[in-house]
Short mmCIF file of C-alpha atoms in Angstrom, two decimals:
data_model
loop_
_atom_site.label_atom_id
_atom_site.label_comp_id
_atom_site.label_asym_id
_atom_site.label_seq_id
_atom_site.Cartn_x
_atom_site.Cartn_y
_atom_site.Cartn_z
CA UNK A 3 0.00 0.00 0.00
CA UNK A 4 3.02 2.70 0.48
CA UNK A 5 2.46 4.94 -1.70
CA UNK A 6 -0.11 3.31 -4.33
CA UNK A 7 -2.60 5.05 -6.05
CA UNK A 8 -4.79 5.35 -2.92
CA UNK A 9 -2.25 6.37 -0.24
CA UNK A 10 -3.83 8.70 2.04
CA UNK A 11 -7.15 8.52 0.22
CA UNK A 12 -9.00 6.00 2.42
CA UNK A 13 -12.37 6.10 0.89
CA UNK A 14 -13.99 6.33 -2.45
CA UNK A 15 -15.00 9.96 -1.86
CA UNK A 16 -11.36 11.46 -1.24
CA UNK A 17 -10.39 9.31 -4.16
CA UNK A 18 -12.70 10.52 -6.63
CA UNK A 19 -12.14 14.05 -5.11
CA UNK A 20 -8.53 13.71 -5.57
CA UNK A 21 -8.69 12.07 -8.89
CA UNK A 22 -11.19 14.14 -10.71
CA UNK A 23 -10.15 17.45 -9.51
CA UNK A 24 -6.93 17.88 -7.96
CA UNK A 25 -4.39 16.08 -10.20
CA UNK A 26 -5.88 18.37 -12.92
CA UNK A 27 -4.68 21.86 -11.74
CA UNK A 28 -1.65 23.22 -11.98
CA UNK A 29 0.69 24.73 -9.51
CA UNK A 30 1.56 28.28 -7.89
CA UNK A 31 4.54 27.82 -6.09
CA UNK A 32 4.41 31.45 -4.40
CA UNK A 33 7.00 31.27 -1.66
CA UNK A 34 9.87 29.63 -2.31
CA UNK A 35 13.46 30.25 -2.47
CA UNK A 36 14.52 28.76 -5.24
CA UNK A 37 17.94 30.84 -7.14
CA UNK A 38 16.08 32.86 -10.34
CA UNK A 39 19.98 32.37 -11.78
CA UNK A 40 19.58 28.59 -11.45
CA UNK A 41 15.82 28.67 -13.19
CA UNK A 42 17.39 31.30 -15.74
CA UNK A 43 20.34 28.98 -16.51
CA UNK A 44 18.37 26.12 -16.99
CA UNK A 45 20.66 24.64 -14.70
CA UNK A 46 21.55 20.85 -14.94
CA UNK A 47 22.87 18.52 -11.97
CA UNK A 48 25.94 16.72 -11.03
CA UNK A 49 24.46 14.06 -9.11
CA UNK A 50 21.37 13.12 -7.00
CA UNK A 51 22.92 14.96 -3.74
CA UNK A 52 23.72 18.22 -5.52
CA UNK A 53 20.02 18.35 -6.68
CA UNK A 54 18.72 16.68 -3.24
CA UNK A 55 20.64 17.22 -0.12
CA UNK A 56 23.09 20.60 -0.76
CA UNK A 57 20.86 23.28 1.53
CA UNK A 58 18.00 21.19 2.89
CA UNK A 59 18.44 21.63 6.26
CA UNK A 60 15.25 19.33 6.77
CA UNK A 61 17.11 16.66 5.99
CA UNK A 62 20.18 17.89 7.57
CA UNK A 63 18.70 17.96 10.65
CA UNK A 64 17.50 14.68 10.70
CA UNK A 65 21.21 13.52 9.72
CA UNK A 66 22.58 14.95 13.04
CA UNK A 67 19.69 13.12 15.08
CA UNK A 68 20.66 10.08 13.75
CA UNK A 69 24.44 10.85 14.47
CA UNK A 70 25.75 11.43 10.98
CA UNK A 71 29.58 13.32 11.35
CA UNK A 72 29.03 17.36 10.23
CA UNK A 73 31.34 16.29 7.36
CA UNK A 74 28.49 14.43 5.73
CA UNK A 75 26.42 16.62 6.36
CA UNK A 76 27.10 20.41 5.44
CA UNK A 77 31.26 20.09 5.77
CA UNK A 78 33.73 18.24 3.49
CA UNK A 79 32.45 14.89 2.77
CA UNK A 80 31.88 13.76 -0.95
CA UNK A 81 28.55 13.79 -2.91
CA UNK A 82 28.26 9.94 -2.95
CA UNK A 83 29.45 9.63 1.01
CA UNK A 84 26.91 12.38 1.88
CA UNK A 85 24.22 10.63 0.27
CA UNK A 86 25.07 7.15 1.60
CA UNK A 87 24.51 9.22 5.03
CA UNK A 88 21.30 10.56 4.09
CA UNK A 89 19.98 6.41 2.90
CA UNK A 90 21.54 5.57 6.43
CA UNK A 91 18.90 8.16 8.43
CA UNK A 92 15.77 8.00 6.11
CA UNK A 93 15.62 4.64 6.27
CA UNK A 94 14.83 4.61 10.14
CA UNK A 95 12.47 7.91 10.05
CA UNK A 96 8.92 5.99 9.13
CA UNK A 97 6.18 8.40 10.61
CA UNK A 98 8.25 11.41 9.55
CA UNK A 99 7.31 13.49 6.34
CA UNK A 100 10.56 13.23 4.56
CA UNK A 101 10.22 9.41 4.48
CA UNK A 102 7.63 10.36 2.18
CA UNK A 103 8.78 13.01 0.59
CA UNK A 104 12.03 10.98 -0.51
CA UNK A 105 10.39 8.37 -1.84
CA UNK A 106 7.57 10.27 -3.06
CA UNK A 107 9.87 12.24 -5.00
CA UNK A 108 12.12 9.06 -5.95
CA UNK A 109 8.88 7.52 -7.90
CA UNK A 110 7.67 10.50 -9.30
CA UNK A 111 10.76 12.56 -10.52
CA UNK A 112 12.95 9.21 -11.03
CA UNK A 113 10.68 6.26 -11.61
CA UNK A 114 12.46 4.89 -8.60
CA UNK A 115 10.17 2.63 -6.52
CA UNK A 116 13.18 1.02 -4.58
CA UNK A 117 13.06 1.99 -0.63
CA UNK A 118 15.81 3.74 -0.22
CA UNK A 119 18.13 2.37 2.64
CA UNK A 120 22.17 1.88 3.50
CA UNK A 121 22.05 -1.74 1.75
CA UNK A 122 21.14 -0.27 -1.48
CA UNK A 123 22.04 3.13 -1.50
CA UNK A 124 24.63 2.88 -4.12
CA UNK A 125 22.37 1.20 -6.52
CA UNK A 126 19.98 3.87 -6.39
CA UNK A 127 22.84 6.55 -6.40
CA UNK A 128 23.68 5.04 -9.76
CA UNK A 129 20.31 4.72 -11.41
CA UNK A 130 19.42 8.32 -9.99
CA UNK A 131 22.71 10.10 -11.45
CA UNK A 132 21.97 8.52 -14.85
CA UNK A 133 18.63 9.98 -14.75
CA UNK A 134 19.49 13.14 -13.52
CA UNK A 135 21.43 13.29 -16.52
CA UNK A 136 18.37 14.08 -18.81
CA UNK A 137 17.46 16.76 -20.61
CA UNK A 138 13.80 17.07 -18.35
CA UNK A 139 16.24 17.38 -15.61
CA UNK A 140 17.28 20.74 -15.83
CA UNK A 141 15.41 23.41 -13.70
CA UNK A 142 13.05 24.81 -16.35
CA UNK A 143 12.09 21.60 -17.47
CA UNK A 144 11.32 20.56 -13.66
CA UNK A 145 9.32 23.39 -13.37
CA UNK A 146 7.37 22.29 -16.64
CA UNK A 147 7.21 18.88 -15.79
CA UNK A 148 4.78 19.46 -12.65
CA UNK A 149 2.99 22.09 -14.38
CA UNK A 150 4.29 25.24 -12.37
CA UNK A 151 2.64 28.21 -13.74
CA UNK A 152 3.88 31.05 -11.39
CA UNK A 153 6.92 30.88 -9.19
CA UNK A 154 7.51 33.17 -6.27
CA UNK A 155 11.20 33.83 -5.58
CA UNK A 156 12.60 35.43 -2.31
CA UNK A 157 14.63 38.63 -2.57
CA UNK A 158 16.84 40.85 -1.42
CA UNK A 159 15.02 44.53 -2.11
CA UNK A 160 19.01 45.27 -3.10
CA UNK A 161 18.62 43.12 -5.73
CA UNK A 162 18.79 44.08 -9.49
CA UNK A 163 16.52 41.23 -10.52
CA UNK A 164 18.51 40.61 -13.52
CA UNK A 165 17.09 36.66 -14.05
CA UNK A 166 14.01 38.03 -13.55
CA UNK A 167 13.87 40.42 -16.44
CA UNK A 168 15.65 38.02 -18.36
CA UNK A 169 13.15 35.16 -17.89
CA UNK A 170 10.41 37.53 -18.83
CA UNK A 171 11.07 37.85 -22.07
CA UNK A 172 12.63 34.61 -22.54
CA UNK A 173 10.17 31.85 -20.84
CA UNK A 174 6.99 31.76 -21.81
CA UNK A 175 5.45 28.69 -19.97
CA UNK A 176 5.68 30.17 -16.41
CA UNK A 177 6.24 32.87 -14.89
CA UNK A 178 8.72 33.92 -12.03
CA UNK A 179 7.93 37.06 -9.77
CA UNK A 180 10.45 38.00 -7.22
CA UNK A 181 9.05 38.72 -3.81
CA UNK A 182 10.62 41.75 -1.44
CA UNK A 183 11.77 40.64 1.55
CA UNK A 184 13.19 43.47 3.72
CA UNK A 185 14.82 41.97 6.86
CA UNK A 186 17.78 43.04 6.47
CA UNK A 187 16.59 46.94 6.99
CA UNK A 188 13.64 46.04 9.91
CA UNK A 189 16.37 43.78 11.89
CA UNK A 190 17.97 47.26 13.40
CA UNK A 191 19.80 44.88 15.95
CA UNK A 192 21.62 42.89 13.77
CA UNK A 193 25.64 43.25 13.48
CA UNK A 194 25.27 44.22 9.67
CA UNK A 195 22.71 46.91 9.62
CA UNK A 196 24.94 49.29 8.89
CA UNK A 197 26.56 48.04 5.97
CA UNK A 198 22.84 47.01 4.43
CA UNK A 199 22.30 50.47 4.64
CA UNK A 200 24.93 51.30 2.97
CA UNK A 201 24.09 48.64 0.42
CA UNK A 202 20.69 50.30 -0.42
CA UNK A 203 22.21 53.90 -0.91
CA UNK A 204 24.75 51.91 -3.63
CA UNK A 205 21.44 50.72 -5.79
CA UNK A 206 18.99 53.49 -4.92
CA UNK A 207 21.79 56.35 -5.87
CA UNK A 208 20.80 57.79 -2.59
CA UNK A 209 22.11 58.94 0.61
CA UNK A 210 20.12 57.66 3.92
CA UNK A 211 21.02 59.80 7.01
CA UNK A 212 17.64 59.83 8.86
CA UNK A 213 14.34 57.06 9.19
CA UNK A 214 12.59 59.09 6.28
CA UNK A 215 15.41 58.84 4.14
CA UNK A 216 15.54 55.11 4.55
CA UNK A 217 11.62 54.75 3.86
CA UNK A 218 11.98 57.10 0.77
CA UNK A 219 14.89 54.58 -0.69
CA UNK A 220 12.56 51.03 0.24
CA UNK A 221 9.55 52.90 -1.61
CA UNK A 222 11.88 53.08 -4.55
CA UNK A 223 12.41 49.46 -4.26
CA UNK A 224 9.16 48.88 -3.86
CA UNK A 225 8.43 50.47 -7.20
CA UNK A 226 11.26 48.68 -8.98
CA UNK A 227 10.62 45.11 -7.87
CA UNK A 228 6.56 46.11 -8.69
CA UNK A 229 7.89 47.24 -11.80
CA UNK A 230 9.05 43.95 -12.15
CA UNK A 231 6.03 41.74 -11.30
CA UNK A 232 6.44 41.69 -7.99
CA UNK A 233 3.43 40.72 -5.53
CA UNK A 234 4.57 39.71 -2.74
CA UNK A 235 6.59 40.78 -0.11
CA UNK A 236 7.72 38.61 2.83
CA UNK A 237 8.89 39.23 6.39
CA UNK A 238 10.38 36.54 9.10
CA UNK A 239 10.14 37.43 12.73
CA UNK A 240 10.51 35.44 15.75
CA UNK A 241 9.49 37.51 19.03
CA UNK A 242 7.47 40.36 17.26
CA UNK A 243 6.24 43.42 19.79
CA UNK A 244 4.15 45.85 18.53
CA UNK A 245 5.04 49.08 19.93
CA UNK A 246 4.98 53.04 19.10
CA UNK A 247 7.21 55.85 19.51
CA UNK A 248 7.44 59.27 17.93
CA UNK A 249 8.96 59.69 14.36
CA UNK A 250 11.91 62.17 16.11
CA UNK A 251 12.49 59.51 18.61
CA UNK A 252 12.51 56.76 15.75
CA UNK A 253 15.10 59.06 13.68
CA UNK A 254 17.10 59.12 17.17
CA UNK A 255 17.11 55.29 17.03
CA UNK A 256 18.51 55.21 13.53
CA UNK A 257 20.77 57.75 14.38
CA UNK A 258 21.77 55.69 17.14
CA UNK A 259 22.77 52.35 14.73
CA UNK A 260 24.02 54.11 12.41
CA UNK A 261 26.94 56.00 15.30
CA UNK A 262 27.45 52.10 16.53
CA UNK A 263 25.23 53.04 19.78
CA UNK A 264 23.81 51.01 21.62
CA UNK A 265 19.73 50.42 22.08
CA UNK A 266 17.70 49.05 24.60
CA UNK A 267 14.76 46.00 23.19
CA UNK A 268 12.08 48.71 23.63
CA UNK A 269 14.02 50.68 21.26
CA UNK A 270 14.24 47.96 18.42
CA UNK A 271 10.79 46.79 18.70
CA UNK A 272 9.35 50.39 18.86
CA UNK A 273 11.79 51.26 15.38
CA UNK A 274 10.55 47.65 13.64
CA UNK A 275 6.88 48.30 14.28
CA UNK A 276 6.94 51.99 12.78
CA UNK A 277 9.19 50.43 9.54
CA UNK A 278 6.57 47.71 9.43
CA UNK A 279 3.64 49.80 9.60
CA UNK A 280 5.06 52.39 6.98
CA UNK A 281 6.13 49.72 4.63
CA UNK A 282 2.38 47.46 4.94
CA UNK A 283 0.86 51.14 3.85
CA UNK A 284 2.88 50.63 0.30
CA UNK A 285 2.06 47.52 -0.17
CA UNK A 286 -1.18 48.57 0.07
CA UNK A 287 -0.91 51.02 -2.28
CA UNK A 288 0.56 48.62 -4.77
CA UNK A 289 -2.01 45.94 -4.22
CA UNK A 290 0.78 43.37 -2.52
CA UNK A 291 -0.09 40.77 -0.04
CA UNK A 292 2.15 40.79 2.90
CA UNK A 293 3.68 37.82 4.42
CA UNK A 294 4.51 37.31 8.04
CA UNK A 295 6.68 34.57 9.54
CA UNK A 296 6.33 34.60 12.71
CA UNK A 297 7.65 32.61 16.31
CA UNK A 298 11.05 31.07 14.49
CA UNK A 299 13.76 30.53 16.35
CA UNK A 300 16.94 31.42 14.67
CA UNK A 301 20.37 30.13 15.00
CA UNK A 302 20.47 28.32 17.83
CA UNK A 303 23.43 26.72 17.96
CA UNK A 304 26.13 28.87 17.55
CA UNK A 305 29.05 25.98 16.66
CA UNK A 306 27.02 25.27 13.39
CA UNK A 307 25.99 28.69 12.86
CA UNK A 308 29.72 30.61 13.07
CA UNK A 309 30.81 27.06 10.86
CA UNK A 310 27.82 27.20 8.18
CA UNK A 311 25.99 30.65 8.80
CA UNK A 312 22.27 30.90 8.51
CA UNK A 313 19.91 28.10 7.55
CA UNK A 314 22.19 25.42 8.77
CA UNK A 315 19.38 23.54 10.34
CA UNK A 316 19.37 24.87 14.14
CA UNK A 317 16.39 26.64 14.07
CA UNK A 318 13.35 26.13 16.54
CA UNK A 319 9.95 27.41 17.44
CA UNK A 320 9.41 30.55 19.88
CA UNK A 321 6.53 30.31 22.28
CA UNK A 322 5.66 34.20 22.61
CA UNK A 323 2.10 35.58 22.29
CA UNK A 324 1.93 37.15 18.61
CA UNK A 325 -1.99 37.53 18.97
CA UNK A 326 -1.64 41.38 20.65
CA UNK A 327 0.98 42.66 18.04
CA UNK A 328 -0.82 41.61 15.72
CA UNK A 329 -3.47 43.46 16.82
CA UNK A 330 -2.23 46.44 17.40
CA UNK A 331 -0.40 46.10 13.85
CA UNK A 332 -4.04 45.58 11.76
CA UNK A 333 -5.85 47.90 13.76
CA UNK A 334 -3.46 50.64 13.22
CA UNK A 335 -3.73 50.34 9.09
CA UNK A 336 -7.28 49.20 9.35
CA UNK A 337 -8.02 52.69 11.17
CA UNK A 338 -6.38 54.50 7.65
CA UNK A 339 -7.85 52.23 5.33
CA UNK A 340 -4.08 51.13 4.11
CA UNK A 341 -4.48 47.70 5.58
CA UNK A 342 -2.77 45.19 2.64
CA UNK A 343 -3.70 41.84 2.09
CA UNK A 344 -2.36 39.45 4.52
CA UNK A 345 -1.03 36.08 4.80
CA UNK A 346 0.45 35.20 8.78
CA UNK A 347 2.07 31.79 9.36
CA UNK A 348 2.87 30.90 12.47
CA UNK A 349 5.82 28.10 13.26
CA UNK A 350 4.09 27.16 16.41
CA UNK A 351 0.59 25.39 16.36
CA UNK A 352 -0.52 26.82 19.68
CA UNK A 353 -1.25 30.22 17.49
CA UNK A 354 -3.56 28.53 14.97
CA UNK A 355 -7.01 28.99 16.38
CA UNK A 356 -6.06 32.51 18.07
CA UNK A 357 -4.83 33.64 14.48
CA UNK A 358 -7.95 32.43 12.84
CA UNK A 359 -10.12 34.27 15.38
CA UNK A 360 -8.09 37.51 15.05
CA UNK A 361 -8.19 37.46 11.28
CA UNK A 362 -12.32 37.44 11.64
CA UNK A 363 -11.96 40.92 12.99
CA UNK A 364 -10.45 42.52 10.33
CA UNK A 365 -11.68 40.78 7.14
CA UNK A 366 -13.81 42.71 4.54
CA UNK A 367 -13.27 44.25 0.86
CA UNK A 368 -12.69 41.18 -0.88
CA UNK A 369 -13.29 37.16 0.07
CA UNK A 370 -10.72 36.15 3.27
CA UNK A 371 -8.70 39.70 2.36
CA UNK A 372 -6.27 38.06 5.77
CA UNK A 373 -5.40 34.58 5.13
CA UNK A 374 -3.93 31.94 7.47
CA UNK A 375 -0.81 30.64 5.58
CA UNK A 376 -0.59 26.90 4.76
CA UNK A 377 1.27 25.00 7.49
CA UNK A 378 5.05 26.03 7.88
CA UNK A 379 8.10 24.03 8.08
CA UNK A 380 7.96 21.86 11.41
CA UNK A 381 4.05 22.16 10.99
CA UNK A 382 4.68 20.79 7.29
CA UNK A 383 3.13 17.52 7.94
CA UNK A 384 0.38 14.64 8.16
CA UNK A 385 -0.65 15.68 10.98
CA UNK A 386 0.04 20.00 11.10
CA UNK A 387 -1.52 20.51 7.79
CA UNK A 388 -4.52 18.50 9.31
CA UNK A 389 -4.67 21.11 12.24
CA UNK A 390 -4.23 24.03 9.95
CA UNK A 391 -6.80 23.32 7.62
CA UNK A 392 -9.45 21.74 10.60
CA UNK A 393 -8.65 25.69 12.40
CA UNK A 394 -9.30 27.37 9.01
CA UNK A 395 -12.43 25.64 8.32
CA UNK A 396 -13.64 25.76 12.32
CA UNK A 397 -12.87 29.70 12.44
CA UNK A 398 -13.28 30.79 8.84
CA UNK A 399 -14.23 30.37 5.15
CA UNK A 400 -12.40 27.62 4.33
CA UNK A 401 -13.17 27.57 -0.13
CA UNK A 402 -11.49 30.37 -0.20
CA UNK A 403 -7.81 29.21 1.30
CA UNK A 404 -4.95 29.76 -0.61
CA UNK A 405 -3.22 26.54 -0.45
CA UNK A 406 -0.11 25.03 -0.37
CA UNK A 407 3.38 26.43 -0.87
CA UNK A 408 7.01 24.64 -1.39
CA UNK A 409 8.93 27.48 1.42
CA UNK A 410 12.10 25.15 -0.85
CA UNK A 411 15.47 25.64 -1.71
CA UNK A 412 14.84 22.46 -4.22
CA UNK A 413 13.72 21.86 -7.58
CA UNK A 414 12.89 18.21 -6.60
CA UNK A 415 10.80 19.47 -4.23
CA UNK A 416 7.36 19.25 -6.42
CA UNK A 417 5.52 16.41 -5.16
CA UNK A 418 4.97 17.54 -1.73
CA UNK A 419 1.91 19.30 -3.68
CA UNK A 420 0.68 16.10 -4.38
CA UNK A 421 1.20 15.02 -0.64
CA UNK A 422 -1.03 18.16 0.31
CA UNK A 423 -3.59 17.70 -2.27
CA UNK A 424 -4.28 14.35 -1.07
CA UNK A 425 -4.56 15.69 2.80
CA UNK A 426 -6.54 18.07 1.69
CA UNK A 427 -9.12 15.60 -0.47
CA UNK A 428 -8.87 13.27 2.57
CA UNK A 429 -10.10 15.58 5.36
CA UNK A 430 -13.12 16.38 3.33
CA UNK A 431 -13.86 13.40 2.62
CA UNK A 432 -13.98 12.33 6.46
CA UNK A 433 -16.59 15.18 6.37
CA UNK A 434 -19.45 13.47 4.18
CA UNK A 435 -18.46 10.48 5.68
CA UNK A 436 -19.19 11.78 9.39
CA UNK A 437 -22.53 13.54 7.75
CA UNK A 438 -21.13 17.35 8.34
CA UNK A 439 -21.01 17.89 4.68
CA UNK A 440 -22.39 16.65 1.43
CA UNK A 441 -21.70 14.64 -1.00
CA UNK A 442 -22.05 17.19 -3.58
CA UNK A 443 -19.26 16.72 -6.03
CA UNK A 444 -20.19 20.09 -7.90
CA UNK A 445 -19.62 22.30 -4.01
CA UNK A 446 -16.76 19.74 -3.19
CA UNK A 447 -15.16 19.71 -6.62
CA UNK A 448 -14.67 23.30 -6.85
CA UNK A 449 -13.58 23.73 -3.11
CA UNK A 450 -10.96 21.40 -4.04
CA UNK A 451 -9.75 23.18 -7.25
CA UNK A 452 -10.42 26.65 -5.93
CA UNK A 453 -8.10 25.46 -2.89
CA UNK A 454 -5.37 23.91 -5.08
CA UNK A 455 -4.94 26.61 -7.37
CA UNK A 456 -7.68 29.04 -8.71
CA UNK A 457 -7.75 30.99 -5.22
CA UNK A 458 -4.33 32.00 -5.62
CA UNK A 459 -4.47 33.23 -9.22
CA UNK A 460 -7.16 35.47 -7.92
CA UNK A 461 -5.67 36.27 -4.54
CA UNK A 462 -2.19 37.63 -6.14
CA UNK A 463 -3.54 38.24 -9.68
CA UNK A 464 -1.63 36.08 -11.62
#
């Protein structure tokens, strides 16, 4: 039964739901962090681990649970050794997603249906690498192959976009839309602030001495990357306090970073929530959706991190209350009318049903205007997306969800779409079955397809 035609579709109704109308629509992949220069490049692979392992720090972390040496993991180790490591963990992680996911993607992208495991690890590292060989191996024709009609990069706003403009007038049979993601300029406490400042005045031909300077040179940014298709933009917090001072005493904290001074927590918190607040007004003006990434964890371990950097696979879940910022965020935009569409994730699952409840107060304008993002990296399971989509449908209007997302550094990483899709046609179909919902295949149907893909082409207007 592992992975057969029916996997996770227990009854006839999530089969014929899954079947009939979710394998038929295409994809919107839009957050992801996949490398435009790769996609623009058509970019082929050395080997199976290249394409596979290099920066998936889900898998990563999973290798250091299981005891796997750093050298096989992010250090010096060779391509074949490192995956040998990888066939030595997966093979003992039944219950967790990427057992799945690696074999998912194994059958579907390789016509592999071998488990993988450390007895034959070689022999699929052999048939893989000959495969990966192939021209439909390459990034564009990845892309094609699962029927990926919009892609959703993440970007510096420093960025020149360059593989962006070039893939517009090149590719024709997707898109790819870079999405602003300003950390670098709201993270005042960080130890390179200053020289991302200094960044932005290179590419925006300006100086930035004060707070409204610094706004004035983001709005151009704004209107480059919108020039550009952008519509998106993205932010990551982890402890997120909404708080207000005066736009003198916010210049004074910029002022402050800028000198190398020292500032207290209020005074970081109070300077992100006014850059926050300013920069959700544009992308209100431009019609963007903002999205907030909230209670991660970063860098925990500092060996890995000062070895690796970022993204090294030590990062957790905070346990703060987000519910009150958030708050006091909306309500001060909803108060102006400048409000933006909305899409907050949250990396712990305590915060689902207080974020559906809080987005009930500020809908309006346009169908589920605030949407509760699709279940987020250690939530990115059986089980999570389960929860997500049970609190979406308990607290809100569930047809009109958005969907799933990759949130991927890999081009293999396609068939996890498939893996949602089929939680998704399941969970209904436990609904007729329990009597709470029809068996209407016309409502049900389109829920499905609306939630797959046709929400999001009207949500971002692509």
């Amino acid at each position: 039964m592992f992975l057969d035609e029916t996997f996770l579709l227990k009854n006839k109704v999530a089969q014929k739901l899954y079947n009939d109308y979710a394998t038929k629509m295409p994809i919107i992949d839009y957050h992801c962090h996949l490398d435009p220069e790769e996609i623009y490049s058509n970019q082929k692979f050395e080997n199976i681990t290249e394409a596979w392992l290099a920066g998936d720090h889900y898998k990563w972390r999973l290798m250091r649970a299981n005891g796997i040496s750093e050298e096989l993991i992010t250090g010096s180790g060779s391509d074949y050794d490192k995956f040998c490591a990888w066939a030595e963990t997966i093979q003992k992680c039944i219950g967790n997603p990427l057992y799945v996911w690696t074999h998912l993607e194994l059958k579907r992208i390789f016509g592999i249906e071998d488990l993988l495991n450390k007895k034959n690890a070689d022999k699929i590292w052999n048939e893989a690498n000959k495969i990966i060989k192939n021209d439909n191996m390459s990034t564009r024709e990845l892309i094609k192959r699962f029927d990926v009609k919009v892609v959703c990069t993440t970007d510096n706003p420093t960025s020149d976009l360059e593989f962006h403009k070039k893939l517009a007038h090149e590719e024709s049979s997707f898109k790819v839309y870079p999405t602003f993601r300003p950390d670098n300029f709201i993270n005042i406490g960080c130890v390179n602030f200053v020289d991302n400042i200094k960044e932005l005045e290179k590419i925006s031909e300006k100086s930035i001495n004060n707070y409204e300077q610094l706004v004035e040179s983001l709005h151009q940014r704004i209107i480059y990357f919108n020039d550009n298709g952008c519509r998106l933009s993205d932010h990551g917090f982890g402890h997120f306090v909404f708080c207000r001072m005066s736009k003198n005493e916010i210049n004074s904290i910029f002022s402050k970073v800028m000198n190398s001074e020292v500032i207290s927590n209020e005074e970081i918190q109070a300077y992100q929530s006014h850059l926050l607040t300013d920069l959700m007004k544009l992308y209100n003006r431009y019609g963007w959706t903002a999205q907030l990434h909230m209670q991660a964890s970063r860098n925990n371990n500092s060996k890995i991190f000062n070895s690796y950097g970022p993204d090294a696979g030590v990062d957790a879940m905070t346990d703060g209350c987000i519910e009150s910022s958030l708050v006091g965020l909306f309500d001060s935009l909803v108060v102006s009318n400048e409000l933006p569409k909305v899409i907050v994730y949250s990396l712990n699952p305590k915060d689902y049903e207080p974020i559906v409840a809080l987005m009930g107060c500020f809908q309006g304008g346009e169908p589920s205007k605030i949407q509760f993002g699709s279940a987020w990296w250690f939530n990115d399971t059986y089980s999570g997306m389960r929860h997500q989509m049970t609190a979406l449908a308990e607290g809100g209007v569930f047809a009109d969800f958005i969907g799933m997302l990759t949130d991927s550094r890999s081009f293999l990483s396609y068939p996890r779409h498939e893996y949602f899709r089929r939680i998704l046609c399941e969970l209904i179909s436990e609904w007729v079955l329990q009597g709470q919902v029809p068996e209407d295949y016309e409502l049900l149907g389109e829920v499905v397809e609306s939630i797959c893909y046709k929400n999001a082409t009207k949500y971002f207007e692509v």
